[in-house]
Coordinates of C-alpha atoms in Angstrom, one line a residue:
X170 CA 10.0 -23.2 -10.4
X171 CA 9.3 -25.7 -7.7
X172 CA 13.1 -26.0 -7.6
X173 CA 13.7 -22.2 -7.2
X174 CA 11.4 -22.1 -4.4
X175 CA 12.7 -25.0 -2.3
X176 CA 16.1 -23.7 -2.7
X177 CA 15.2 -20.1 -1.7
X178 CA 13.5 -21.6 1.4
X179 CA 16.9 -24.1 2.3
X180 CA 19.3 -21.1 1.7
X181 CA 17.1 -19.2 4.3
X182 CA 17.4 -22.1 6.9
X183 CA 21.3 -22.5 6.3
X184 CA 21.6 -18.9 6.8
X185 CA 19.5 -18.8 10.1
X186 CA 21.5 -22.2 11.2
X187 CA 25.1 -20.2 10.1
X188 CA 25.6 -23.3 8.1
X189 CA 28.2 -23.2 5.4
X190 CA 27.7 -25.8 2.5
X191 CA 31.5 -25.1 0.9
X192 CA 33.4 -26.0 4.2
X193 CA 33.8 -29.2 5.9
X194 CA 32.4 -31.5 7.0
X195 CA 29.9 -30.5 4.1
X196 CA 32.4 -30.4 1.3
X197 CA 35.4 -32.4 1.5
X198 CA 39.3 -31.4 0.4
X199 CA 38.5 -32.8 -3.0
X200 CA 35.5 -30.6 -3.8
X201 CA 33.4 -33.3 -3.5
X202 CA 30.0 -33.2 -1.0
X203 CA 30.4 -35.0 2.4
X204 CA 27.8 -37.6 1.8
X205 CA 27.2 -38.4 5.5
X206 CA 27.0 -35.0 6.9
X207 CA 24.5 -33.9 3.8
X208 CA 22.0 -37.2 4.2
X209 CA 22.0 -36.0 7.7
X210 CA 21.4 -32.2 6.8
X211 CA 18.3 -33.3 4.3
X212 CA 16.8 -35.6 7.0
X213 CA 16.8 -32.7 9.3
X214 CA 15.1 -30.1 7.0
X215 CA 12.8 -32.6 5.2
X216 CA 10.2 -32.8 7.8
X217 CA 10.4 -28.9 8.4
X218 CA 9.3 -28.5 4.5
X219 CA 7.3 -31.5 4.4
X220 CA 8.9 -32.7 1.4
X221 CA 10.8 -35.8 0.7
X222 CA 14.3 -36.5 2.1
X223 CA 15.3 -37.0 -1.5
X224 CA 14.1 -33.9 -3.1
X225 CA 15.5 -31.5 -0.1
X226 CA 18.8 -33.3 -0.8
X227 CA 19.2 -32.7 -4.3
X228 CA 18.5 -29.3 -3.7
X229 CA 21.1 -29.2 -1.0
X230 CA 23.4 -30.5 -3.4
X231 CA 22.7 -27.8 -6.0
X232 CA 23.3 -25.4 -3.3
X233 CA 26.6 -26.6 -1.9
X234 CA 27.7 -27.0 -5.4
X235 CA 27.0 -23.2 -6.5
X236 CA 28.9 -21.9 -3.3
X237 CA 31.7 -24.4 -4.1
X238 CA 32.0 -22.8 -8.0
X239 CA 31.2 -19.5 -6.6
X240 CA 34.3 -19.7 -4.2
X241 CA 36.5 -20.9 -7.2
X242 CA 35.4 -18.2 -8.8
X243 CA 36.5 -15.6 -6.3
X244 CA 39.9 -17.2 -6.3
X245 CA 40.3 -17.2 -9.9
X246 CA 39.1 -13.6 -10.3
X247 CA 41.7 -12.2 -7.2
X248 CA 44.5 -14.3 -8.8
X249 CA 44.1 -13.6 -12.4
X250 CA 41.3 -11.0 -12.6
X251 CA 39.1 -13.5 -14.9
X252 CA 35.5 -13.4 -13.7
X253 CA 32.6 -15.8 -13.8
X254 CA 29.4 -15.3 -14.9
X255 CA 26.1 -16.5 -15.2
X256 CA 24.5 -17.0 -18.3
X257 CA 20.7 -16.9 -18.5
X258 CA 20.3 -18.3 -22.0
X259 CA 17.1 -19.0 -24.0
X260 CA 15.1 -21.9 -23.2
X261 CA 15.5 -23.6 -26.5
X262 CA 19.3 -23.1 -26.2
X263 CA 19.8 -24.8 -22.7
X264 CA 20.4 -28.3 -23.3
X265 CA 19.4 -29.0 -19.5
X266 CA 17.2 -26.4 -17.9
X267 CA 18.3 -27.2 -14.4
X268 CA 22.1 -26.8 -15.0
X269 CA 23.3 -23.4 -14.9
X270 CA 25.4 -21.6 -17.9
X271 CA 28.7 -19.8 -16.7
X272 CA 31.3 -18.2 -18.9
X273 CA 34.8 -16.8 -17.7
X274 CA 36.2 -13.3 -19.2
X275 CA 38.3 -10.6 -18.2
X276 CA 35.9 -7.5 -17.5
X277 CA 38.1 -5.2 -19.5
X278 CA 36.7 -6.9 -22.8
X279 CA 34.1 -5.4 -24.9
X280 CA 30.9 -6.7 -24.9
X281 CA 30.8 -7.7 -28.5
X282 CA 33.6 -10.0 -27.6
X283 CA 31.8 -11.6 -25.1
X284 CA 28.7 -12.0 -27.7
X285 CA 31.1 -13.4 -30.5
X286 CA 31.8 -16.5 -27.8
X287 CA 28.3 -16.8 -26.4
X288 CA 27.3 -17.0 -29.8
X289 CA 30.0 -19.5 -30.9
X290 CA 29.6 -21.9 -27.9
X291 CA 26.2 -22.0 -27.9
X292 CA 25.1 -21.6 -31.3
X293 CA 23.0 -18.4 -31.2
X294 CA 22.8 -15.4 -34.0
X295 CA 21.9 -12.4 -33.3
X296 CA 21.6 -11.9 -29.6
X297 CA 22.1 -8.9 -27.1
X298 CA 23.3 -9.1 -23.8
X299 CA 21.0 -7.4 -20.6
X300 CA 22.4 -6.8 -17.6
X301 CA 19.5 -5.5 -14.7
X302 CA 17.3 -4.6 -17.4
X303 CA 19.9 -2.6 -19.4
X304 CA 21.0 -3.2 -23.1
X305 CA 25.0 -3.6 -22.5
X306 CA 26.4 -1.5 -25.1
X307 CA 28.7 -3.6 -27.7
X308 CA 31.7 -1.4 -28.5
X309 CA 31.8 -0.7 -24.5
X310 CA 33.9 -3.0 -21.9
X311 CA 32.2 -4.8 -19.1
X312 CA 33.4 -3.4 -16.4
X313 CA 32.2 0.5 -17.7
X314 CA 28.7 -0.9 -17.6
X315 CA 28.6 -2.1 -14.4
X316 CA 29.6 -5.9 -15.1
X317 CA 31.1 -7.6 -12.3
X318 CA 32.4 -11.0 -11.0
X319 CA 29.2 -13.6 -10.7
X320 CA 27.0 -10.9 -12.3
X321 CA 23.8 -12.4 -14.2
X322 CA 23.6 -11.9 -17.6
X323 CA 20.7 -12.4 -19.7
X324 CA 21.2 -13.6 -23.3
X325 CA 18.6 -12.5 -25.5
X326 CA 17.9 -13.4 -29.0
X327 CA 16.8 -10.6 -31.6
X328 CA 16.3 -13.1 -34.4
X329 CA 15.6 -16.8 -35.7
X330 CA 19.5 -17.6 -36.5
X331 CA 18.8 -21.4 -36.2
X332 CA 16.4 -21.6 -39.1
X333 CA 18.8 -23.7 -41.9
X334 CA 18.8 -21.2 -44.7
X335 CA 21.6 -20.1 -46.7
X336 CA 24.1 -18.0 -45.5
X337 CA 23.7 -14.9 -47.2
X338 CA 19.7 -15.1 -46.2
X339 CA 20.3 -15.1 -42.6
X340 CA 22.6 -12.5 -42.6
X341 CA 19.8 -10.5 -44.3
X342 CA 17.6 -11.8 -41.5
X343 CA 19.8 -11.0 -38.9
X344 CA 20.5 -7.3 -40.4
X345 CA 16.9 -6.6 -40.6
X346 CA 16.1 -7.6 -36.8
X347 CA 19.0 -5.4 -35.7
X348 CA 17.4 -2.8 -37.5
X349 CA 14.4 -3.4 -35.4
X350 CA 14.8 -0.8 -33.0
X351 CA 16.5 1.6 -34.8
X352 CA 13.9 2.0 -37.4
X353 CA 11.7 2.4 -34.9
X354 CA 13.3 5.2 -33.1
X355 CA 14.2 7.0 -36.3
X356 CA 10.3 6.5 -37.2
X357 CA 9.3 8.1 -33.7
X358 CA 12.1 10.9 -34.0
X359 CA 10.8 12.0 -37.1
X360 CA 7.3 12.4 -35.7
X361 CA 8.2 14.1 -32.5
X362 CA 9.8 16.7 -34.8
X363 CA 6.5 17.7 -36.2
X364 CA 4.7 20.5 -35.7
X365 CA 1.5 20.0 -36.9
X366 CA 1.5 22.5 -39.7
X367 CA 1.1 20.5 -42.5
X368 CA -2.1 18.5 -43.8
X369 CA -2.5 15.8 -40.9
X370 CA -4.0 13.5 -43.5
X371 CA -0.8 13.7 -45.8
X372 CA 1.4 14.3 -42.9
X373 CA 1.0 12.5 -39.7
X374 CA 2.0 14.0 -36.2
X375 CA 1.8 13.2 -32.8
X376 CA 0.5 15.4 -29.8
X377 CA 0.6 14.3 -26.2
X378 CA -2.7 14.8 -24.3
X379 CA -4.6 14.0 -21.2
X380 CA -7.3 11.3 -20.7
X381 CA -9.9 14.0 -22.0
X382 CA -7.8 15.1 -25.1
X383 CA -6.4 18.5 -24.0
X384 CA -2.8 18.7 -24.9
X385 CA -0.4 19.0 -22.3
X386 CA 2.1 21.8 -22.1
X387 CA 5.8 20.0 -22.0
X388 CA 9.4 21.5 -22.3
X389 CA 10.3 20.4 -25.9
X390 CA 13.5 18.1 -24.3
X391 CA 11.1 15.9 -22.7
X392 CA 8.4 15.8 -24.8
X393 CA 10.7 14.4 -27.7
X394 CA 11.8 12.0 -25.2
X395 CA 8.2 10.8 -24.0
X396 CA 7.4 10.6 -27.5
X397 CA 10.2 8.1 -28.2
X398 CA 9.4 6.2 -24.8
X399 CA 5.9 5.7 -25.6
X400 CA 6.2 5.1 -29.2
X401 CA 9.1 2.0 -28.1
X402 CA 6.3 0.7 -25.8
X403 CA 3.9 0.6 -28.2
X404 CA 6.0 -1.3 -30.5
X405 CA 6.9 -3.6 -27.7
X406 CA 3.3 -4.3 -26.5
X407 CA 2.7 -5.3 -30.5
X408 CA 5.3 -7.7 -30.4
X409 CA 4.3 -9.5 -27.2
X410 CA 0.8 -9.8 -28.9
X411 CA 2.5 -11.9 -31.4
X412 CA 4.3 -13.6 -29.0
X413 CA 7.8 -12.4 -30.1
X414 CA 9.1 -11.7 -26.2
X415 CA 12.5 -11.6 -27.0
X416 CA 12.1 -8.6 -29.4
X417 CA 9.7 -7.3 -27.3
X418 CA 12.0 -6.7 -24.3
X419 CA 14.4 -5.1 -26.3
X420 CA 11.8 -2.4 -27.5
X421 CA 10.6 -2.1 -23.8
X422 CA 14.2 -1.2 -22.3
X423 CA 15.0 1.4 -25.0
X424 CA 11.4 2.6 -24.1
X425 CA 12.7 2.5 -20.2
X426 CA 15.9 4.5 -21.5
X427 CA 13.7 7.1 -22.9
X428 CA 11.5 7.6 -19.8
X429 CA 14.5 8.2 -17.7
X430 CA 15.1 11.5 -19.1
X431 CA 11.7 12.7 -18.1
X432 CA 11.5 14.7 -15.3
X433 CA 10.3 12.7 -12.1
X434 CA 7.4 15.2 -11.7
X435 CA 6.1 14.1 -15.3
X436 CA 6.5 10.4 -14.6
X437 CA 4.4 10.6 -11.3
X438 CA 1.5 12.0 -13.1
X439 CA 0.9 9.5 -15.5
X440 CA 0.8 5.7 -15.5
X441 CA 2.6 5.0 -18.8
X442 CA 5.6 4.2 -17.0
X443 CA 4.0 2.1 -14.4
X444 CA 2.4 0.2 -17.1
X445 CA 6.0 -0.4 -18.9
X446 CA 7.3 -2.0 -15.5
X447 CA 4.9 -4.3 -15.6
X448 CA 5.3 -5.3 -19.5
X449 CA 9.1 -5.7 -18.7
X450 CA 8.5 -8.2 -15.7
X451 CA 5.9 -10.0 -17.5
X452 CA 8.2 -10.2 -20.8
X453 CA 10.7 -11.4 -18.0
X454 CA 8.1 -14.1 -16.9
X455 CA 7.5 -15.3 -20.6
X456 CA 11.2 -15.7 -21.1
X457 CA 11.5 -17.6 -18.0
X458 CA 14.3 -15.3 -16.9
X459 CA 12.7 -14.1 -13.3
X460 CA 16.1 -15.4 -11.8
X461 CA 16.7 -11.5 -12.5
X462 CA 14.9 -11.3 -9.2
X463 CA 16.3 -8.1 -8.1
X464 CA 15.5 -6.3 -11.4
X465 CA 12.0 -7.8 -11.4
X466 CA 11.3 -6.8 -7.7
X467 CA 12.6 -3.3 -8.0
X468 CA 10.1 -2.7 -11.3
X469 CA 7.4 -4.0 -10.0
X470 CA 7.8 -1.8 -6.8
X471 CA 8.3 1.5 -9.1
X472 CA 5.1 0.3 -10.8
X473 CA 3.0 0.3 -7.4
X474 CA 4.7 3.2 -6.4
X475 CA 3.6 4.9 -9.7
X476 CA 0.4 3.8 -9.5
X477 CA -0.6 4.9 -6.1
X478 CA 0.7 8.5 -7.1
X479 CA -1.6 8.4 -9.9
X480 CA -4.4 6.8 -9.1
X481 CA -4.5 7.8 -5.5
X482 CA -4.0 5.6 -2.6
X483 CA -8.0 4.3 -3.0
X484 CA -8.0 5.4 -6.6
X485 CA -9.8 8.6 -5.6
X486 CA -8.0 10.4 -8.2
X487 CA -8.7 7.6 -10.9
X488 CA -12.4 8.0 -9.6
X489 CA -12.8 11.4 -10.5
X490 CA -11.2 11.8 -13.6
X491 CA -12.7 8.6 -15.3
X492 CA -15.7 8.1 -13.2
X493 CA -14.9 4.4 -12.5
X494 CA -11.8 2.3 -11.5
X495 CA -13.1 -0.9 -13.0
X496 CA -11.0 -0.9 -16.2
X497 CA -7.9 0.1 -14.5
X498 CA -8.0 -3.0 -12.1
X499 CA -6.4 -5.5 -14.7
X500 CA -3.1 -3.6 -13.9
X501 CA -3.4 -4.5 -10.6
X502 CA -4.7 -8.3 -10.9
X503 CA -1.3 -8.4 -13.1
X504 CA 1.1 -6.3 -10.4
X505 CA -0.5 -9.0 -7.7
X506 CA 0.4 -11.9 -9.7
X507 CA 3.5 -11.1 -10.6
X508 CA 4.6 -10.2 -6.8
X509 CA 2.9 -13.6 -5.8
X510 CA 5.1 -15.3 -8.7
X511 CA 8.4 -13.4 -7.2
X512 CA 7.3 -14.4 -3.6
X513 CA 7.1 -17.7 -4.5
X514 CA 10.6 -18.3 -6.2
X515 CA 12.0 -16.2 -3.5
X516 CA 10.6 -19.2 -1.1
X517 CA 8.0 -16.5 0.9
X518 CA 5.2 -18.8 0.3
X519 CA 2.6 -16.9 3.0
X520 CA 3.1 -13.6 1.2
X521 CA 2.7 -15.4 -2.6
X522 CA -0.6 -16.6 -1.1
X523 CA -1.6 -13.7 0.1
X524 CA -1.1 -11.7 -2.6
X525 CA -2.5 -14.6 -5.0
X526 CA -5.7 -14.3 -2.8
X527 CA -6.0 -10.6 -4.1
X528 CA -5.6 -11.9 -7.7
X529 CA -8.3 -14.3 -7.5
X530 CA -10.8 -11.8 -5.8
X531 CA -10.1 -9.1 -9.0
X532 CA -10.0 -12.1 -11.2
X533 CA -13.5 -13.2 -10.6
X534 CA -14.9 -10.0 -11.0
X535 CA -13.0 -8.9 -14.1
X536 CA -13.2 -12.3 -16.0
X537 CA -15.3 -11.6 -19.4
X538 CA -18.9 -12.9 -18.9
X539 CA -19.6 -14.2 -22.4
X540 CA -23.3 -14.3 -22.5
X541 CA -23.0 -10.4 -21.6
X542 CA -20.5 -9.9 -24.0
X543 CA -22.7 -11.5 -26.5
X544 CA -25.7 -9.2 -25.5
X545 CA -23.5 -6.3 -26.1
X546 CA -22.0 -7.4 -29.1
X547 CA -25.4 -8.2 -30.6
X548 CA -26.3 -4.5 -29.8
X549 CA -23.3 -3.4 -32.4
X550 CA -20.5 -2.8 -29.6
X551 CA -17.2 -4.6 -30.4
X552 CA -15.5 -7.2 -28.5
X553 CA -13.1 -4.5 -26.5
X554 CA -16.0 -2.2 -26.0
X555 CA -18.0 -4.8 -24.6
X556 CA -15.1 -6.4 -22.6
X557 CA -14.1 -2.3 -21.2
X558 CA -17.8 -1.7 -20.7
X559 CA -18.6 -4.0 -18.1
X560 CA -15.5 -3.8 -16.0
X561 CA -16.5 -0.2 -15.8
X562 CA -19.9 -1.0 -14.5
X563 CA -19.1 -3.8 -12.4
X564 CA -21.1 -6.4 -15.0
X565 CA -24.0 -4.6 -15.0
X566 CA -25.1 -4.9 -18.7
X567 CA -27.6 -1.7 -19.1
X568 CA -25.1 0.4 -17.4
X569 CA -22.3 -1.0 -19.8
X570 CA -24.4 -0.1 -22.6
X571 CA -24.7 3.3 -21.3
X572 CA -21.3 3.6 -20.7
X573 CA -20.3 2.2 -24.0
X574 CA -22.7 4.8 -26.0
X575 CA -21.3 7.8 -23.7
X576 CA -17.7 6.9 -24.6
X577 CA -18.7 6.9 -28.3
X578 CA -20.1 10.1 -28.0
X579 CA -16.8 11.4 -26.1
X580 CA -14.7 10.5 -28.6
X581 CA -16.7 11.8 -31.4
X582 CA -16.6 15.4 -30.0
X583 CA -13.1 14.9 -29.3
X584 CA -12.4 14.2 -32.9
X585 CA -14.6 17.1 -33.6
X586 CA -12.7 19.5 -32.0
X587 CA -9.4 18.3 -33.0
X588 CA -10.7 18.7 -36.7
X589 CA -11.8 22.3 -35.9
X590 CA -8.5 22.9 -34.1
X591 CA -6.4 22.0 -37.0
X592 CA -8.4 23.9 -39.3
X593 CA -8.6 26.9 -37.3
X594 CA -4.5 26.6 -37.1
X595 CA -4.1 25.5 -40.8
X596 CA -6.0 28.8 -41.4
X597 CA -3.9 31.0 -39.3
X598 CA -0.6 29.5 -41.3
X599 CA -1.9 30.2 -44.7
X600 CA -2.7 34.0 -43.4
X601 CA 0.9 34.2 -42.2
X602 CA 2.1 32.3 -45.7
X603 CA 0.4 35.3 -47.3
X604 CA 2.2 37.9 -45.7
X605 CA 5.3 36.0 -47.3
X606 CA 6.5 34.1 -44.3
X607 CA 7.6 30.2 -44.5
X608 CA 5.1 27.7 -43.4
X609 CA 7.6 26.2 -41.0
X610 CA 8.4 29.6 -39.4
X611 CA 4.9 30.5 -39.4
X612 CA 3.5 27.3 -37.6
X613 CA 6.5 27.7 -35.0
X614 CA 5.6 31.2 -34.4
X615 CA 1.6 30.0 -33.7
X616 CA 3.1 27.7 -31.4
X617 CA 4.8 30.1 -29.3
X618 CA 1.9 32.6 -29.4
X619 CA -0.7 29.6 -28.2
X620 CA -2.7 30.1 -31.6
X621 CA -2.8 34.2 -31.4
X622 CA -1.9 35.2 -34.6
X623 CA -1.3 38.9 -34.0
X624 CA 1.3 37.6 -31.2
X625 CA 2.6 34.8 -33.8
X626 CA 3.2 37.8 -36.3
X627 CA 5.1 40.3 -33.9
X628 CA 7.3 37.1 -33.4
X629 CA 8.3 36.6 -36.9
X630 CA 8.5 40.2 -37.5
X631 CA 10.7 40.7 -34.6
X632 CA 12.9 37.5 -36.0
X633 CA 13.1 39.5 -39.2
X634 CA 14.5 42.6 -37.6
X635 CA 17.1 40.5 -35.4
X636 CA 18.2 38.8 -38.8
X637 CA 18.8 42.1 -40.7
X638 CA 20.6 43.7 -37.9
X639 CA 23.9 42.9 -39.4
X640 CA 22.6 44.2 -42.9
X641 CA 21.6 47.3 -41.0
X642 CA 25.1 48.2 -39.8
X643 CA 26.2 48.1 -43.3
X644 CA 23.5 49.2 -45.5
X645 CA 21.9 51.7 -43.4
X646 CA 19.0 51.0 -41.2
X647 CA 15.2 51.7 -42.1
X648 CA 13.2 54.7 -39.6
X649 CA 11.3 53.4 -36.9
X650 CA 8.3 55.5 -38.5
X651 CA 8.7 53.7 -41.4
X652 CA 9.1 50.1 -40.0
X653 CA 6.1 51.0 -38.1
X654 CA 4.1 52.1 -40.8
X655 CA 4.8 48.8 -42.4
X656 CA 4.0 46.8 -39.0
X657 CA 0.4 48.5 -39.1
X658 CA 0.0 47.8 -42.3
X659 CA 0.6 44.2 -42.4
X660 CA -1.2 43.9 -39.0
X661 CA -4.2 45.2 -41.0
X662 CA -4.1 43.0 -43.7
X663 CA -3.6 39.9 -41.1
X664 CA -7.0 40.9 -40.1
X665 CA -8.5 40.9 -43.6
X666 CA -7.3 38.0 -44.3
X667 CA -8.8 36.1 -41.0
X668 CA -11.9 37.8 -40.9
X669 CA -12.8 37.6 -45.0
X670 CA -13.5 34.9 -46.8
X671 CA -12.0 35.8 -49.6
X672 CA -9.3 38.2 -49.8
X673 CA -10.1 41.1 -52.6
X674 CA -7.2 40.7 -55.1
X675 CA -5.8 43.8 -56.7
X676 CA -3.4 44.6 -59.6
X677 CA -0.4 47.0 -59.1
X678 CA -0.3 49.6 -61.9
X679 CA 2.5 49.1 -64.4
X680 CA 3.2 52.6 -64.8
X681 CA 4.9 53.8 -61.9
X682 CA 8.7 55.4 -62.7
X683 CA 11.3 53.6 -61.4
X684 CA 13.5 54.9 -58.4
X685 CA 17.2 54.9 -58.0
X686 CA 19.2 51.6 -56.6
X687 CA 20.0 53.2 -53.7
X688 CA 16.7 53.8 -52.6
X689 CA 15.4 50.6 -53.2
X690 CA 18.2 49.2 -51.1
X691 CA 17.1 51.1 -48.2
X692 CA 13.2 50.6 -48.8
X693 CA 13.9 46.8 -49.6
X694 CA 15.0 46.4 -45.7
X695 CA 11.7 47.1 -44.6
X696 CA 9.9 44.6 -46.6
X697 CA 12.8 41.9 -45.6
X698 CA 11.5 42.4 -42.0
X699 CA 8.2 41.2 -43.1
X700 CA 10.2 38.0 -44.3
X701 CA 9.9 38.8 -47.8
X702 CA 12.8 37.6 -50.5
X703 CA 15.2 40.3 -51.2
X704 CA 14.7 39.8 -55.2
X705 CA 10.8 40.0 -54.4
X706 CA 11.0 42.9 -52.2
X707 CA 13.2 44.8 -54.7
X708 CA 11.4 44.3 -57.8
X709 CA 8.1 45.3 -56.1
X710 CA 9.7 48.7 -55.0
X711 CA 11.1 49.2 -58.4
X712 CA 7.4 48.2 -59.8
X713 CA 5.7 50.3 -57.6
X714 CA 8.0 53.8 -57.8
X715 CA 9.4 53.1 -54.4
X716 CA 6.0 52.9 -52.4
X717 CA 6.3 50.9 -49.3
X718 CA 2.8 50.2 -48.8
X719 CA 2.0 49.3 -52.5
X720 CA 5.0 47.3 -52.7
X721 CA 3.4 45.8 -49.4
X722 CA 0.2 45.0 -51.2
X723 CA 1.7 44.0 -54.5
X724 CA 3.8 41.1 -52.3
X725 CA 0.8 39.9 -50.7
X726 CA -1.4 40.1 -53.6
X727 CA 1.0 37.7 -55.2
X728 CA 1.6 35.8 -52.1
X729 CA 5.2 37.1 -51.8
X730 CA 6.6 35.5 -55.1
X731 CA 6.8 37.9 -58.2
X732 CA 7.0 36.5 -61.6
X733 CA 10.5 35.8 -63.3
X734 CA 10.4 38.2 -65.5
X735 CA 9.5 41.0 -63.1
X736 CA 12.6 39.9 -61.0
X737 CA 16.2 41.8 -61.7
X738 CA 19.5 39.9 -60.8
X739 CA 20.2 39.9 -57.4
X740 CA 22.1 42.3 -55.6
X741 CA 26.0 41.7 -54.4
X742 CA 25.5 42.6 -50.8
X743 CA 24.7 39.6 -48.4
X744 CA 21.6 39.3 -46.6
X745 CA 19.1 36.5 -45.6
X746 CA 15.5 36.6 -44.8
X747 CA 13.9 35.1 -41.8
X748 CA 16.0 32.8 -39.7
X749 CA 14.8 29.3 -41.3
X750 CA 13.2 30.7 -44.3
X751 CA 16.4 28.8 -46.2
X752 CA 15.8 25.6 -44.1
X753 CA 14.2 22.3 -45.1
X754 CA 11.0 22.1 -43.1
X755 CA 11.1 19.4 -40.5
X756 CA 7.7 18.8 -41.5
X757 CA 8.6 17.7 -45.1
X758 CA 9.6 14.0 -45.5
X759 CA 11.1 11.9 -48.2
X760 CA 10.0 8.7 -49.1
X761 CA 11.9 6.9 -46.6
X762 CA 10.8 9.1 -43.8
X763 CA 7.5 8.4 -44.8
X764 CA 8.1 4.5 -44.9
X765 CA 9.3 4.5 -41.5
X766 CA 6.4 6.4 -39.9
X767 CA 3.7 4.5 -41.7
X768 CA 5.9 1.3 -40.4
X769 CA 5.8 2.3 -36.7
X770 CA 2.2 3.8 -36.9
X771 CA 0.8 0.6 -37.8
X772 CA 2.0 -0.7 -34.3
X773 CA 0.1 2.3 -32.2
X774 CA -3.1 0.8 -31.0
X775 CA -5.8 2.4 -32.6
X776 CA -8.1 2.5 -29.3
X777 CA -6.9 4.7 -26.6
X778 CA -7.5 2.0 -23.7
X779 CA -6.1 -1.0 -25.5
X780 CA -3.3 -1.4 -22.7
X781 CA -6.3 -2.4 -20.4
X782 CA -8.0 -4.5 -23.0
X783 CA -6.4 -7.7 -21.6
X784 CA -8.5 -11.0 -22.2
X785 CA -6.7 -12.5 -18.9
X786 CA -6.4 -15.9 -20.8
X787 CA -2.4 -15.7 -19.9
X788 CA -3.1 -14.6 -16.1
X789 CA -5.8 -17.5 -15.9
X790 CA -2.9 -19.7 -17.0
X791 CA -0.5 -18.3 -14.6
X792 CA -2.7 -18.3 -11.7
X793 CA -3.9 -22.2 -12.0
X794 CA 0.0 -23.0 -12.1
X795 CA 0.7 -20.5 -8.9
X796 CA -2.3 -22.4 -7.3
X797 CA -0.7 -26.1 -8.1
X798 CA 2.3 -24.8 -6.8
X799 CA 1.1 -23.1 -3.5
X800 CA -1.3 -25.7 -3.0
X801 CA 1.0 -29.1 -3.3
X802 CA 0.1 -32.0 -0.9
X803 CA 2.9 -32.4 1.7
X804 CA 4.7 -35.3 0.8
X805 CA 5.0 -38.5 3.8
X806 CA 8.5 -38.5 4.7

């Protein structure tokens, strides 16, 4: 980083004095440096920077060589349309960390062609190309994706291709790693489509809620994108904990793409998006890819703006919602630390020191006190609870113990409310199913009716009437009086099902005379409106002599399905039941889907404040490094 810092300072000085190192007398006709003038320039700047002349001279030559190469690249691009790209290779793929790597290519070729060249020339396997925080699509052309002459392209390894294995094993490993992002997306897509109508113990589903656990009303499209974004983010954070920063960055960038599909109002009201930006730049730091300064700087600015909107200028909104601000302060510590790092790389030492002073102040307050941690853990609290509790209460041991106990009680009450909510929902769905509706339709209607069973039934009935509109035109419509009569009967039955512990079971009489087929066809339409299948409706009407009320009760008693011997061959006329009664339920899942869901759920942190539970070990190391860089003793020149 020291080299980047020095070069940034020199570039600012050269710009102020309007010195162009790529022109004479600093660069001669053969593109070689003008040694005398370069030496004089180094002697001029060394006292200003309080650094040795040799160190300043080396940095000036690096800047001059880059400028000459850039000029050549511009000329080549004008004459041949061949662009020069700077490649930011993985650390272990660089032969010399101080030497930049370039690639010449046309921009009208696919990204896959460049991937193949990079892989071959640098001995890499399974790589992705990242431009300004976006993954380049392998199939599309470079120029279609914003790649220009002199663009900086990050080469991200997504699997370990350096292992000495058999080719078949390498290919299998490569495919497995490449499928990681796809499997994560598929798993969270399945979860985003579940509505909670199934038993949560066997069919998990996700619900987006606020800090108090209250579900948020979000349009379906945005909700799906938000679940995918948060899912990719969780997977990325899990990989960061395992120090797999290459793979983590792939998932975090996918999360960023999904967040972009959410409305700005939603993004400005939650801190998830800000935390994601911090995590992406933290991965840049871990991968030593901070030369992507422009993208890193803009992401940190977005994170800071989002925090200010969510928490308030003085964190007053956060204080009002959570009662304290101590836990979230670790996010500002990381933000200021990354801002200090970027300022240093840009050569702005004063700004770097200013941000670092904020970091040190926060670190002194937030670093774990081992003695107090031990005392809280002796009381039965976990390490995470102890750390977060002490931060929330500014290190007060007694207050932290009370705070942790209160948080435990709140979480338990939230779980109880969730269990009761699910029980009530499942009871309501069962009641609607006993009226002959499918589980999927019942769950959807109940969702649209905000849990109101009567409104859900009305939605289902109206949906059934619309589905049978075509049949009414060809087979004759049922009278409004009859339909209203059936509606009243079933509404009464809904209330009976919900208000009694056990619905009385009555058997239909077997001595009724059969009515004529036309009458059966006419009256069965009224039962079709209720969601019953045609075969069952016609059989029930035959058994009850065409009495709609008795047929309805018979179907309810048998949960809409009569035994096979009671059913007659199906009618030749075409009709359908409720709109989606024959569609597979989105909640049902194949063994493969269940495996995908289980896989992604493993990476979801069990604690809702896991993203705040930073041990600050990595931050401590970076703080020490920054202090060493900024407080270097001036060299005697």
